[in-house]
Phi, psi and omega in degrees: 000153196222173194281120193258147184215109190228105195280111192276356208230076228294274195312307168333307206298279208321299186301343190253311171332305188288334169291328081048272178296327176274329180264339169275346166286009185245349158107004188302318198303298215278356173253357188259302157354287204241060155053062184258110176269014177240049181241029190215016199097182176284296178282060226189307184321324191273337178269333177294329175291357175219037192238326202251019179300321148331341200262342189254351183311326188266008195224271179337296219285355159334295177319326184296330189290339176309321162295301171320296172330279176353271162315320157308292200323297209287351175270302153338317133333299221266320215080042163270103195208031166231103148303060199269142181255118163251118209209181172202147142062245212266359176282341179237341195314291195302314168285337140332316160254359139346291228274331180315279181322316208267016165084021177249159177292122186207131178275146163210137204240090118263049194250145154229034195287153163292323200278320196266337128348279133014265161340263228287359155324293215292336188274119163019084212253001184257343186246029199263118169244180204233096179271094183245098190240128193206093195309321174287332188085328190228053165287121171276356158298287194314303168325322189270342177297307150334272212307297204303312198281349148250001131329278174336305180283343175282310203280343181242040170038036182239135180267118157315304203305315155309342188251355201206129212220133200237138180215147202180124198290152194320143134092348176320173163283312190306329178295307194323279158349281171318316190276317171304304183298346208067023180283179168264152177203130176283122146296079205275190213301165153271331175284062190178107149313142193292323172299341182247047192247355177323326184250029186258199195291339200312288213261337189273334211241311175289299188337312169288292193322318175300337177124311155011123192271069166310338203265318175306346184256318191305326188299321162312272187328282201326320156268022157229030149288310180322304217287357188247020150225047171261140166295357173214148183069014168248133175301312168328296186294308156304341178256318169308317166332298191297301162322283179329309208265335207270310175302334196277328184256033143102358167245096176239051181231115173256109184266136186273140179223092200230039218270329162264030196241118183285001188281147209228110166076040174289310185307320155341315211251334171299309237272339171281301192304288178314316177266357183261320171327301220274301247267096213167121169098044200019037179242141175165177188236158194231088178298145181254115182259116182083033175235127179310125169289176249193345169063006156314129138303348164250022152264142169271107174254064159335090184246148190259080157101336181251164167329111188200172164290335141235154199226118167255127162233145165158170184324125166307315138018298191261328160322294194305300187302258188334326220266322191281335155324294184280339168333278180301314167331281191297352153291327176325312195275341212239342153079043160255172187254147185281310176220098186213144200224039203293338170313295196352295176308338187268346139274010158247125340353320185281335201254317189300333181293319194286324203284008199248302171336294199129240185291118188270157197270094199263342156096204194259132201267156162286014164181157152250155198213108178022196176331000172221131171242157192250189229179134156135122208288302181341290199282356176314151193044010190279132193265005171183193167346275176303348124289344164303297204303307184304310200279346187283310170314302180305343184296316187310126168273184197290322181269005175284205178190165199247123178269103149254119165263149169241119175256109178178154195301096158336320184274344196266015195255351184246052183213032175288113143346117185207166195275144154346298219252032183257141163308144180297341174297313171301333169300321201246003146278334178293318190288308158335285198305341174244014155275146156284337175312326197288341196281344164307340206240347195246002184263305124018292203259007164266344218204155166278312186308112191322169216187087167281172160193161195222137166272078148001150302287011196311306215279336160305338190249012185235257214295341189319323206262356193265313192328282200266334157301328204270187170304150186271082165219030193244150185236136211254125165256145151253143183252081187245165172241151150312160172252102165279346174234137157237198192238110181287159174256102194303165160096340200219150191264065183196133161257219187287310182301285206301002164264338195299303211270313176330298184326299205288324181302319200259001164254004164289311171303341159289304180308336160291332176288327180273359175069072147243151160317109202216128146211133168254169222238085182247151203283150117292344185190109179307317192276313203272349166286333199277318168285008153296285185307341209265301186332288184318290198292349165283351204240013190268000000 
């Protein structure tokens, strides 16, 4: 089964046909097809030649499963059947939603919260195996994950070496590191940038361990690589059009829509590719997850298998491969380079500065509100919550859009107490009423303007780079908490919380740099904070 691009929309179809039409006389399908790294332009050229390895993924990443096979059997043999990934951005995105989709379990440590960390120590720490996956090799999450868990496995009379299984590019520190410890390590293409890595060892090696049927998705991709380098019938080319076209006249807010669709979290994963591909150069396309629409003209609505102004469907597999196609089209058409991330780096640069300072500078709040204090020149004279909120909505310019990141334990809203004998709808009220997710949706419901979220740092290495690259028209809440328990980090002079609070510090000082409207929220007490915030924002 292969992938369908199906346009709901009279004005869409027509923008994306002329675009369409404009790009095969220019010869694009068939050269982005067979890798022409001069298609994004001259400064563009030297990072697009070691870029475009992705495009050979359903074919290359074959040589792997044999090696892959291995590794199963033999952790399978062993009882090894707690899958842990500690992995960032295109390293846990894409086996996430693998493991989703095909329904096997897979933990994943993109955190550096102490409390979720913490969880996933505790869980069958005798049956555990550990996937520490990193194209650079020096990811400081992923790195501070490593050093703890083989602690862990030491401190419990488990040879790390059994336990921990590393993918990573050819010549990394980490490979080096890994061959010296005796871990095993897998290698992926170098030429395949991490957003574009789903079908490289990224996504294939936790994805197999978890139970994931890989070889069925390469099968998938593989059968709708023919189709993308025809000028009629490729779905790749038609949705990058559309993307492209549609962002240049100004609807460049993509809301993902995936509600009849059995691929389980694909908009997560589109939503790190499209913004970290586009958002640069004050340019960009701003994908949205989980948001109603707003019937705003500079919205898009994209559905995975569902109702959209476009409806893309077919097999994940194949899912992957077009989104990353049309992805790179569309910087051809908006004439950005896909893939280059130049923001990226200024917040953690920023974060390595505060942890070498000493004490961090979290400063004086402009109020307390019960368990939250509020952080911020925005929030200066404000007598509480609810005005915070209210000045901030008002802040959102007119083509803007509302960020909340949150540095806090994902998990902990389901660690709610609820009755024996309760219905799943009362289970899933319970859990709502103690996520921070619900303030996207009770925020949302104030304003015409998208209304994101981000899970800390997870969300720096995805949306981080369209915050500060992208058009300056986004207005930022941060969500940080106290830590009642943390984690030291061997090895290292920090433990979890204070890079967790670093993290948060040092990419608010890029957003303060841009005079953007930044205020943070910090818990003194994570539950009675959380309930707070959700309270203020029902009362606006």
């Amino acid at each position: 089964m292969s992938v369908s691009v199906t346009f709901n929309e009279e004005r869409l179809a027509e923008l994306a046909a002329e675009e369409t039409r404009r790009l095969v006389s220019e010869g694009v399908h068939e050269a982005l097809a067979g890798g022409d790294p001069a298609l994004w332009g001259e400064d563009a050229h030297a990072e697009a030649a070691i870029r475009l390895g992705w495009l050979n993924l359903p074919l290359t990443s074959r040589e792997l499963l044999p090696e892959i096979g291995k590794l199963v059997e033999r952790t399978r043999a062993e009882g090894l059947d707690h899958v842990v990934l500690a992995g960032m951005g295109g390293s846990s995105l894409a086996p996430e939603v693998i493991c989703a989709t095909a329904d096997v379990p897979l933990t994943v440590l993109d955190t550096t919260d102490p409390a979720q960390v913490a969880r996933a120590l505790g869980d069958r720490i005798e049956r555990t195996v550990v996937v520490v996956a990193s194209k650079s090799g020096g990811t400081v999450e992923t790195d501070s994950h490593r050093r703890i868990y083989e602690q862990a496995f030491r401190e419990a009379g488990i040879d790390p070496a059994g336990r921990i299984v590393v993918v990573t590019d050819p010549g990394s520190p980490l490979e080096q590191s890994a061959i010296e410890a005796g871990y095993p390590v897998i290698l992926a293409d170098p030429n395949v940038g991490g957003r574009y890595s789903a079908l490289s060892a990224f996504g294939l090696v936790p994805s197999a361990l978890a139970g994931a049927d890989v070889e069925q998705l390469l099968d998938d991709a593989a059968a709708v690589r023919p189709l993308l380098a025809q000028a009629e019938g490729n779905p790749g080319l038609e949705l990058g059009a559309a993307l492209g076209a549609a962002a240049a006249a100004g609807r460049d807010k993509l809301l993902l829509e995936d509600s009849m669709s059995e691929i389980n979290g694909l908009p997560d994963w589109i939503e790190q590719l499209v913004a970290e591909s586009t958002g640069k150069s004050a340019k960009g396309i701003l994908p949205v997850v989980g948001a109603d629409p707003n019937e705003a003209d500079d919205e898009l609505v994209a559905g995975i298998d569902s109702d959209g102004s476009v409806t893309v469907s077919g097999p994940l597999g194949a899912q992957f491969l077009v989104w990353e196609y049309a992805t790179a089209i569309a910087g051809r058409v908006l004439g950005i380079d896909p893939f280059n991330q130049p923001n990226v780096t200024e917040s953690k640069e920023n974060t390595g500065a505060l942890l070498s300072a000493g004490e961090l500078p979290s400063g004086t709040p402009a109020l307390v509100d019960g368990p939250v204090e509020v952080y911020g020149a925005e929030a200066e004279g404000a007598k509480d919550l609810i005005e915070v909120f209210t000045r901030l909505l008002h802040a959102i310019p007119e083509r803007g859009y509302m960020s909340i990141m949150t540095y806090l334990d994902r998990e902990a809203a389901f660690d709610v107490p609820v009755a024996d004998d309760a219905s799943f709808e009362e289970m899933t009220d319970a859990w709502s009423a103690a996520d921070p997710l619900t303030l996207r949706a009770l925020l949302a419901h104030r304003t015409d303007r998208p209304v994101t979220f981000g899970w800390g740092p997870r969300f720096l290495h995805s949306t981080g780079q369209y915050h500060k690259g992208g058009p300056q028209n986004g207005v930022f809440l941060q969500i940080t908490g106290a830590n009642e328990t943390d984690i030291e980090v061997p090895g290292k002079p920090y433990t979890l919380g204070r890079l967790q609070l670093a993290q948060a510090l040092g990419d608010q000082g890029a957003l303060v740099k841009r005079a953007r409207p930044t205020v943070r929220l910090h818990l003194t007490d994570r539950a009675a904070g959380v309930a707070r915030l959700l309270q203020a924002a029902r009362e606006l």
